[in-house]
CSV table of C-alpha atoms in Angstrom, one decimal:
chain,number,residue,atom,x,y,z
A,650,MET,CA,132.2,-62.9,-200.2
A,651,ASP,CA,132.5,-66.6,-200.6
A,652,LEU,CA,131.9,-68.5,-203.9
A,653,ILE,CA,128.3,-69.4,-203.0
A,654,GLN,CA,127.4,-65.8,-202.3
A,655,LYS,CA,129.1,-64.7,-205.5
A,656,VAL,CA,127.0,-67.1,-207.6
A,657,LEU,CA,123.8,-66.3,-205.9
A,658,ALA,CA,124.4,-62.6,-206.2
A,659,ALA,CA,124.4,-63.1,-210.0
A,660,HIS,CA,121.8,-65.9,-210.3
A,661,ASP,CA,118.5,-66.5,-208.6
A,662,LEU,CA,119.0,-70.2,-208.3
A,663,LEU,CA,121.9,-72.6,-208.2
A,664,ILE,CA,120.8,-75.9,-209.6
A,665,LEU,CA,122.5,-79.0,-208.2
A,666,ASP,CA,122.6,-82.4,-209.9
A,667,GLY,CA,120.6,-85.4,-208.8
A,668,ALA,CA,121.5,-88.8,-207.4
A,669,MET,CA,124.8,-90.5,-208.3
A,670,ALA,CA,124.5,-93.9,-206.7
A,671,THR,CA,121.0,-94.8,-207.7
A,672,GLU,CA,121.6,-93.3,-211.2
A,673,LEU,CA,124.7,-95.6,-211.6
A,674,GLU,CA,122.5,-98.5,-210.5
A,675,ARG,CA,119.9,-97.5,-213.0
A,676,ARG,CA,122.6,-97.7,-215.7
A,677,GLY,CA,123.6,-101.2,-214.6
A,678,ALA,CA,126.2,-100.8,-211.8
A,679,ASP,CA,126.0,-103.1,-208.8
A,680,ILE,CA,126.3,-100.8,-205.7
A,681,LYS,CA,125.1,-103.4,-203.1
A,682,ASP,CA,128.3,-102.8,-201.2
A,683,ALA,CA,129.6,-101.1,-198.1
A,684,LEU,CA,131.4,-98.6,-200.4
A,685,TRP,CA,128.1,-97.9,-202.3
A,686,SER,CA,128.8,-95.6,-205.3
A,687,ALA,CA,132.5,-95.3,-204.2
A,688,LYS,CA,132.8,-98.9,-205.4
A,689,VAL,CA,132.4,-97.6,-209.0
A,690,LEU,CA,135.5,-95.4,-208.5
A,691,ILE,CA,137.4,-98.6,-208.5
A,692,GLU,CA,135.5,-100.6,-211.1
A,693,ASN,CA,134.2,-98.2,-213.7
A,694,PRO,CA,135.2,-94.6,-213.3
A,695,ALA,CA,134.1,-93.7,-216.8
A,696,ALA,CA,130.5,-94.4,-215.8
A,697,ILE,CA,130.8,-91.8,-213.1
A,698,GLU,CA,132.1,-89.2,-215.5
A,699,GLY,CA,129.2,-90.1,-217.8
A,700,VAL,CA,126.7,-89.4,-215.1
A,701,HIS,CA,128.3,-86.0,-214.3
A,702,TYR,CA,128.3,-85.1,-218.0
A,703,ASP,CA,124.6,-86.0,-218.4
A,704,TYR,CA,123.6,-83.9,-215.4
A,705,PHE,CA,125.5,-80.9,-216.9
A,706,VAL,CA,123.6,-81.4,-220.1
A,707,ALA,CA,120.4,-81.6,-218.2
A,708,GLY,CA,121.0,-78.1,-216.7
A,709,ALA,CA,122.9,-78.7,-213.5
A,710,ASP,CA,125.3,-76.0,-212.4
A,711,CYS,CA,127.2,-78.4,-210.1
A,712,ALA,CA,128.7,-81.8,-210.2
A,713,MET,CA,128.5,-83.5,-206.8
A,714,THR,CA,131.5,-85.9,-206.7
A,715,ALA,CA,131.2,-89.7,-206.1
A,716,SER,CA,133.0,-89.3,-202.8
A,717,TYR,CA,130.0,-89.5,-200.4
A,718,GLN,CA,131.0,-92.9,-199.1
A,719,ALA,CA,134.7,-92.8,-200.2
A,720,THR,CA,136.9,-93.0,-197.2
A,721,ILE,CA,140.5,-94.1,-196.7
A,722,GLU,CA,139.4,-96.6,-194.1
A,723,GLY,CA,136.7,-98.0,-196.3
A,724,PHE,CA,139.0,-98.5,-199.3
A,725,ILE,CA,141.7,-100.1,-197.1
A,726,LYS,CA,139.1,-102.6,-195.9
A,727,ARG,CA,138.5,-103.4,-199.6
A,728,GLY,CA,142.2,-104.2,-200.0
A,729,CYS,CA,143.6,-100.9,-201.3
A,730,SER,CA,146.8,-99.5,-200.0
A,731,PRO,CA,146.6,-96.1,-198.1
A,732,GLU,CA,148.0,-94.3,-201.1
A,733,GLN,CA,145.6,-96.1,-203.5
A,734,ALA,CA,142.7,-95.0,-201.3
A,735,ARG,CA,143.9,-91.4,-201.3
A,736,GLN,CA,144.2,-91.4,-205.1
A,737,LEU,CA,140.7,-92.8,-205.5
A,738,ILE,CA,139.3,-89.9,-203.4
A,739,ARG,CA,141.3,-87.4,-205.5
A,740,ASN,CA,140.0,-89.2,-208.7
A,741,SER,CA,136.4,-88.4,-207.7
A,742,VAL,CA,137.1,-84.7,-208.2
A,743,THR,CA,139.1,-85.4,-211.4
A,744,LEU,CA,136.2,-87.3,-213.0
A,745,ALA,CA,133.8,-84.4,-212.3
A,746,GLN,CA,136.4,-81.9,-213.7
A,747,LYS,CA,136.8,-84.0,-216.9
A,748,ALA,CA,133.0,-84.1,-217.3
A,749,ARG,CA,132.9,-80.3,-216.9
A,750,GLU,CA,135.6,-79.8,-219.5
A,751,ARG,CA,133.8,-82.0,-222.0
A,752,PHE,CA,130.5,-80.3,-221.4
A,753,LEU,CA,132.0,-76.8,-221.9
A,754,ALA,CA,133.7,-78.1,-225.1
A,755,ASP,CA,130.5,-79.5,-226.5
A,756,HIS,CA,128.0,-76.8,-225.4
A,757,SER,CA,127.7,-73.0,-225.4
A,758,LEU,CA,126.9,-71.9,-221.9
A,759,SER,CA,123.7,-69.9,-221.6
A,760,PRO,CA,124.0,-66.5,-219.9
A,761,SER,CA,121.4,-67.7,-217.5
A,762,ARG,CA,123.8,-70.3,-216.1
A,763,PRO,CA,126.9,-69.8,-213.9
A,764,GLN,CA,130.1,-71.4,-214.7
A,765,PRO,CA,129.8,-75.1,-213.7
A,766,LEU,CA,131.1,-75.9,-210.2
A,767,ILE,CA,132.6,-79.1,-208.7
A,768,VAL,CA,131.1,-79.8,-205.3
A,769,ALA,CA,132.8,-82.5,-203.3
A,770,ALA,CA,130.3,-84.7,-201.5
A,771,ILE,CA,131.4,-85.7,-198.0
A,772,GLY,CA,129.1,-88.1,-196.1
A,773,PRO,CA,128.9,-88.4,-192.3
A,774,TYR,CA,130.7,-90.9,-190.2
A,775,GLY,CA,127.5,-93.0,-190.3
A,776,ALA,CA,127.9,-93.4,-194.1
A,777,TYR,CA,131.3,-95.1,-193.5
A,778,LEU,CA,129.6,-97.5,-191.1
A,779,ALA,CA,127.2,-98.6,-194.0
A,780,ASP,CA,124.5,-99.6,-191.6
A,781,GLY,CA,122.0,-96.7,-192.0
A,782,SER,CA,123.5,-94.7,-189.2
A,783,GLU,CA,123.3,-91.5,-191.3
A,784,TYR,CA,119.5,-91.7,-190.7
A,785,ARG,CA,119.9,-92.2,-186.9
A,786,GLY,CA,123.0,-90.4,-185.7
A,787,ASN,CA,124.0,-91.0,-182.1
A,788,TYR,CA,126.9,-93.2,-183.0
A,789,GLN,CA,128.8,-92.7,-179.8
A,790,MET,CA,131.7,-90.6,-181.2
A,791,SER,CA,133.2,-87.6,-179.6
A,792,GLU,CA,133.5,-84.3,-181.4
A,793,ALA,CA,137.3,-84.7,-181.5
A,794,GLN,CA,137.0,-88.1,-183.0
A,795,LEU,CA,134.6,-86.8,-185.7
A,796,VAL,CA,137.0,-84.0,-186.5
A,797,ASP,CA,139.8,-86.6,-187.0
A,798,PHE,CA,137.6,-88.8,-189.1
A,799,HIS,CA,136.8,-86.0,-191.6
A,800,ARG,CA,140.2,-84.3,-191.7
A,801,GLU,CA,142.2,-86.1,-194.3
A,802,ARG,CA,139.4,-86.7,-196.8
A,803,THR,CA,138.6,-83.0,-196.6
A,804,ALA,CA,142.2,-82.1,-197.4
A,805,LEU,CA,142.4,-84.5,-200.3
A,806,LEU,CA,139.2,-83.2,-201.9
A,807,LEU,CA,140.4,-79.6,-201.6
A,808,ASP,CA,143.8,-80.4,-202.9
A,809,ALA,CA,142.3,-82.1,-205.9
A,810,GLY,CA,140.5,-78.9,-206.9
A,811,ALA,CA,137.0,-79.1,-205.5
A,812,ASP,CA,135.3,-75.6,-205.7
A,813,ILE,CA,132.9,-76.3,-202.7
A,814,LEU,CA,132.7,-78.9,-200.1
A,815,ALA,CA,129.2,-80.4,-199.2
A,816,PHE,CA,129.1,-82.2,-195.9
A,817,GLU,CA,125.8,-83.9,-196.4
A,818,THR,CA,123.2,-86.2,-194.8
A,819,ILE,CA,124.5,-85.1,-191.4
A,820,PRO,CA,122.2,-86.6,-188.8
A,821,SER,CA,123.5,-84.8,-185.6
A,822,LEU,CA,124.3,-81.4,-184.4
A,823,LEU,CA,127.4,-82.7,-182.7
A,824,GLU,CA,128.8,-83.8,-186.1
A,825,ALA,CA,127.9,-80.4,-187.6
A,826,LYS,CA,129.8,-78.7,-184.8
A,827,ALA,CA,132.8,-81.0,-185.5
A,828,ILE,CA,132.7,-80.0,-189.2
A,829,VAL,CA,132.6,-76.3,-188.3
A,830,HIS,CA,135.7,-76.7,-186.1
A,831,LEU,CA,137.5,-78.8,-188.7
A,832,MET,CA,136.9,-76.2,-191.4
A,833,GLU,CA,138.7,-73.6,-189.3
A,834,GLU,CA,141.8,-75.5,-190.4
A,835,PHE,CA,140.9,-74.7,-194.0
A,836,PRO,CA,140.0,-71.0,-193.8
A,837,ASN,CA,139.9,-70.3,-197.5
A,838,ALA,CA,137.5,-73.2,-198.3
A,839,CYS,CA,133.9,-72.7,-199.1
A,840,TYR,CA,131.5,-75.3,-197.7
A,841,TRP,CA,127.9,-76.1,-196.7
A,842,ILE,CA,126.4,-78.5,-194.2
A,843,SER,CA,123.3,-80.4,-195.1
A,844,PHE,CA,121.2,-82.4,-192.7
A,845,SER,CA,119.1,-85.6,-193.1
A,846,CYS,CA,115.7,-85.1,-191.5
A,847,ASN,CA,113.0,-87.4,-190.2
A,848,SER,CA,110.2,-84.9,-189.9
A,849,GLY,CA,109.3,-81.3,-190.9
A,850,ASP,CA,111.0,-80.1,-187.7
A,851,THR,CA,113.9,-82.3,-186.7
A,852,ILE,CA,117.1,-83.8,-188.1
A,853,CYS,CA,117.5,-87.5,-187.8
A,854,GLU,CA,118.9,-87.7,-184.3
A,855,GLY,CA,115.9,-85.7,-183.1
A,856,THR,CA,117.4,-82.2,-182.7
A,857,PRO,CA,115.1,-79.4,-184.0
A,858,ILE,CA,116.6,-78.1,-187.2
A,859,GLY,CA,116.0,-74.6,-186.0
A,860,GLU,CA,118.5,-75.2,-183.2
A,861,CYS,CA,121.0,-76.4,-185.8
A,862,ALA,CA,120.4,-73.3,-188.0
A,863,LYS,CA,120.8,-71.0,-185.1
A,864,PHE,CA,124.2,-72.4,-184.3
A,865,LEU,CA,125.3,-72.4,-187.9
A,866,ASP,CA,124.2,-68.8,-188.6
A,867,GLY,CA,127.1,-67.6,-186.6
A,868,CYS,CA,129.7,-69.5,-188.7
A,869,GLY,CA,131.1,-67.0,-191.1
A,870,GLN,CA,132.9,-69.5,-193.3
A,871,LEU,CA,129.8,-71.6,-193.9
A,872,GLY,CA,128.2,-70.8,-197.2
A,873,ALA,CA,124.8,-72.4,-196.9
A,874,ILE,CA,122.6,-74.7,-194.7
A,875,GLY,CA,121.1,-77.7,-196.4
A,876,ILE,CA,118.5,-80.4,-196.2
A,877,ASN,CA,119.1,-83.6,-198.2
A,878,CYS,CA,118.2,-87.3,-198.4
A,879,THR,CA,114.9,-86.4,-196.9
A,880,PRO,CA,111.3,-87.0,-198.1
A,881,PRO,CA,110.1,-84.0,-200.2
A,882,ASP,CA,107.0,-83.6,-198.1
A,883,PHE,CA,109.1,-82.4,-195.1
A,884,VAL,CA,111.0,-79.8,-197.1
A,885,PRO,CA,108.7,-76.7,-197.0
A,886,SER,CA,108.4,-76.9,-193.2
A,887,LEU,CA,112.2,-77.4,-192.8
A,888,ILE,CA,113.0,-74.4,-194.9
A,889,SER,CA,110.7,-72.2,-192.8
A,890,LYS,CA,112.4,-73.5,-189.6
A,891,VAL,CA,115.9,-72.7,-191.0
A,892,ARG,CA,114.8,-69.3,-192.2
A,893,ALA,CA,113.4,-68.4,-188.8
A,894,GLU,CA,116.9,-68.8,-187.3
A,895,SER,CA,119.4,-68.0,-190.0
A,896,GLY,CA,120.0,-65.7,-193.0
A,897,LYS,CA,122.3,-68.2,-194.7
A,898,PRO,CA,121.3,-69.4,-198.2
A,899,ILE,CA,119.4,-72.7,-198.0
A,900,ALA,CA,120.2,-75.8,-200.1
A,901,VAL,CA,117.6,-78.5,-200.6
A,902,TYR,CA,118.1,-81.8,-202.4
A,903,PRO,CA,115.6,-84.4,-201.2
A,904,ASN,CA,114.9,-87.8,-202.4
A,905,SER,CA,112.5,-88.4,-205.3
A,906,GLY,CA,109.5,-89.1,-203.1
A,907,GLU,CA,109.6,-92.8,-203.5
A,908,GLU,CA,110.0,-94.9,-200.3
A,909,TYR,CA,112.8,-97.5,-199.8
A,910,ASP,CA,111.9,-100.9,-198.4
A,911,PRO,CA,114.9,-102.2,-196.5
A,912,VAL,CA,113.5,-105.7,-196.4
A,913,THR,CA,113.0,-106.2,-200.1
A,914,LYS,CA,115.7,-103.6,-201.0
A,915,THR,CA,113.3,-102.0,-203.5
A,916,TRP,CA,111.7,-98.6,-204.0
A,917,ARG,CA,107.9,-98.2,-203.7
A,918,GLY,CA,105.6,-95.4,-205.0
A,919,CYS,CA,106.1,-93.3,-208.1
A,920,ALA,CA,107.6,-89.9,-208.9
A,921,SER,CA,107.7,-88.0,-212.1
A,922,ALA,CA,110.1,-85.3,-213.3
A,923,GLU,CA,107.3,-82.7,-213.7
A,924,ASP,CA,106.1,-83.4,-210.1
A,925,PHE,CA,109.7,-82.9,-208.9
A,926,ALA,CA,110.0,-79.6,-210.7
A,927,ALA,CA,106.6,-78.4,-209.3
A,928,ARG,CA,107.9,-79.2,-205.8
A,929,ALA,CA,111.2,-77.4,-206.6
A,930,LYS,CA,109.2,-74.3,-207.5
A,931,GLU,CA,107.5,-74.5,-204.1
A,932,TRP,CA,110.8,-74.8,-202.4
A,933,ARG,CA,112.1,-71.8,-204.2
A,934,ALA,CA,109.0,-69.8,-203.1
A,935,CYS,CA,109.7,-70.9,-199.5
A,936,GLY,CA,113.2,-69.5,-199.7
A,937,ALA,CA,115.6,-72.1,-201.0
A,938,ARG,CA,118.3,-70.8,-203.3
A,939,ILE,CA,120.2,-74.0,-204.1
A,940,ILE,CA,118.0,-76.9,-205.4
A,941,GLY,CA,118.7,-80.4,-206.7
A,942,GLY,CA,118.0,-84.0,-205.9
A,943,CYS,CA,119.2,-87.0,-203.9
A,944,CYS,CA,118.3,-90.7,-204.0
A,945,ARG,CA,116.4,-91.8,-207.1
A,946,THR,CA,116.3,-88.5,-208.8
A,947,THR,CA,117.6,-88.5,-212.3
A,948,PRO,CA,118.9,-86.2,-215.1
A,949,GLU,CA,115.3,-86.0,-216.3
A,950,ASP,CA,114.3,-84.5,-212.9
A,951,ILE,CA,117.1,-81.9,-213.1
A,952,ALA,CA,116.2,-81.1,-216.7
A,953,ALA,CA,112.6,-80.4,-215.6
A,954,VAL,CA,113.9,-78.1,-212.8
A,955,ALA,CA,116.0,-76.3,-215.3
A,956,ARG,CA,113.1,-75.8,-217.7
A,957,TRP,CA,111.1,-74.2,-215.0
A,958,ALA,CA,113.9,-72.1,-213.5
A,959,ARG,CA,115.4,-70.8,-216.8
A,960,GLY,CA,112.7,-71.4,-219.4
A,961,GLU,CA,115.1,-73.7,-221.3
A,962,GLY,CA,116.3,-77.2,-221.2
A,963,ASN,CA,120.1,-76.5,-221.0
């Protein structure tokens, strides 16, 4: 039984945290950069620890590390040495661990909550390109090249002490297959794969998510199948498509419901914490067992989910 199975055997729901990058931006960080939130690992790591801590206080069971867009290649382009780049990736786990330690020292953990977990966020190859490719896929890479790209960062995050790996915002089945093959090199590691989706049926490259779920269902080491960085309206249909092809636990952590305008670089529309919690309740009814938020979600959103899920704020 892997770690995800153990937690879900004892608890109905595993609550993830919400956005890291847009939450840092909301607190004053400038993330208009190819490194995105990974830029803050260099400039203000204490701010990252603070976000992790606030999500734990809000009710999150997991801290998703600020490593989504943290790659050795990306840091070297910024002027870091290879070893500095490796240490920054390790530091993303250390910051989450420090926040967990501080939270457990400051708060008594409710019996309704599992021990907090550190989940290492690993973005797709398209995130490294920093051109929106994680919402398109089809970036002309072979499976072997994708395995090579993900290998060292994966090893660094595991060596730093991550409890679970989350390969997220994956836009293509080919990249998912590469990750499955890579993880055979780390047989004791627990991980999930989460897809970015552009409809209630397909992942961003256009492959039906049911086809992806059918492939992943046979991967014994895989702990869950996820949907993230996707409009909330698509989620119920996507959950049903995954459930039809797989018995794996389902993780969902979509965006807030606001729409990003790439021309003005602003968000449009409105979303409230209570609306997000109401949608989370619907996702649980559809079959999701791991629920949190992606871009533009906040500690307030996660607190609202926790109030519904546990009948308490923290």
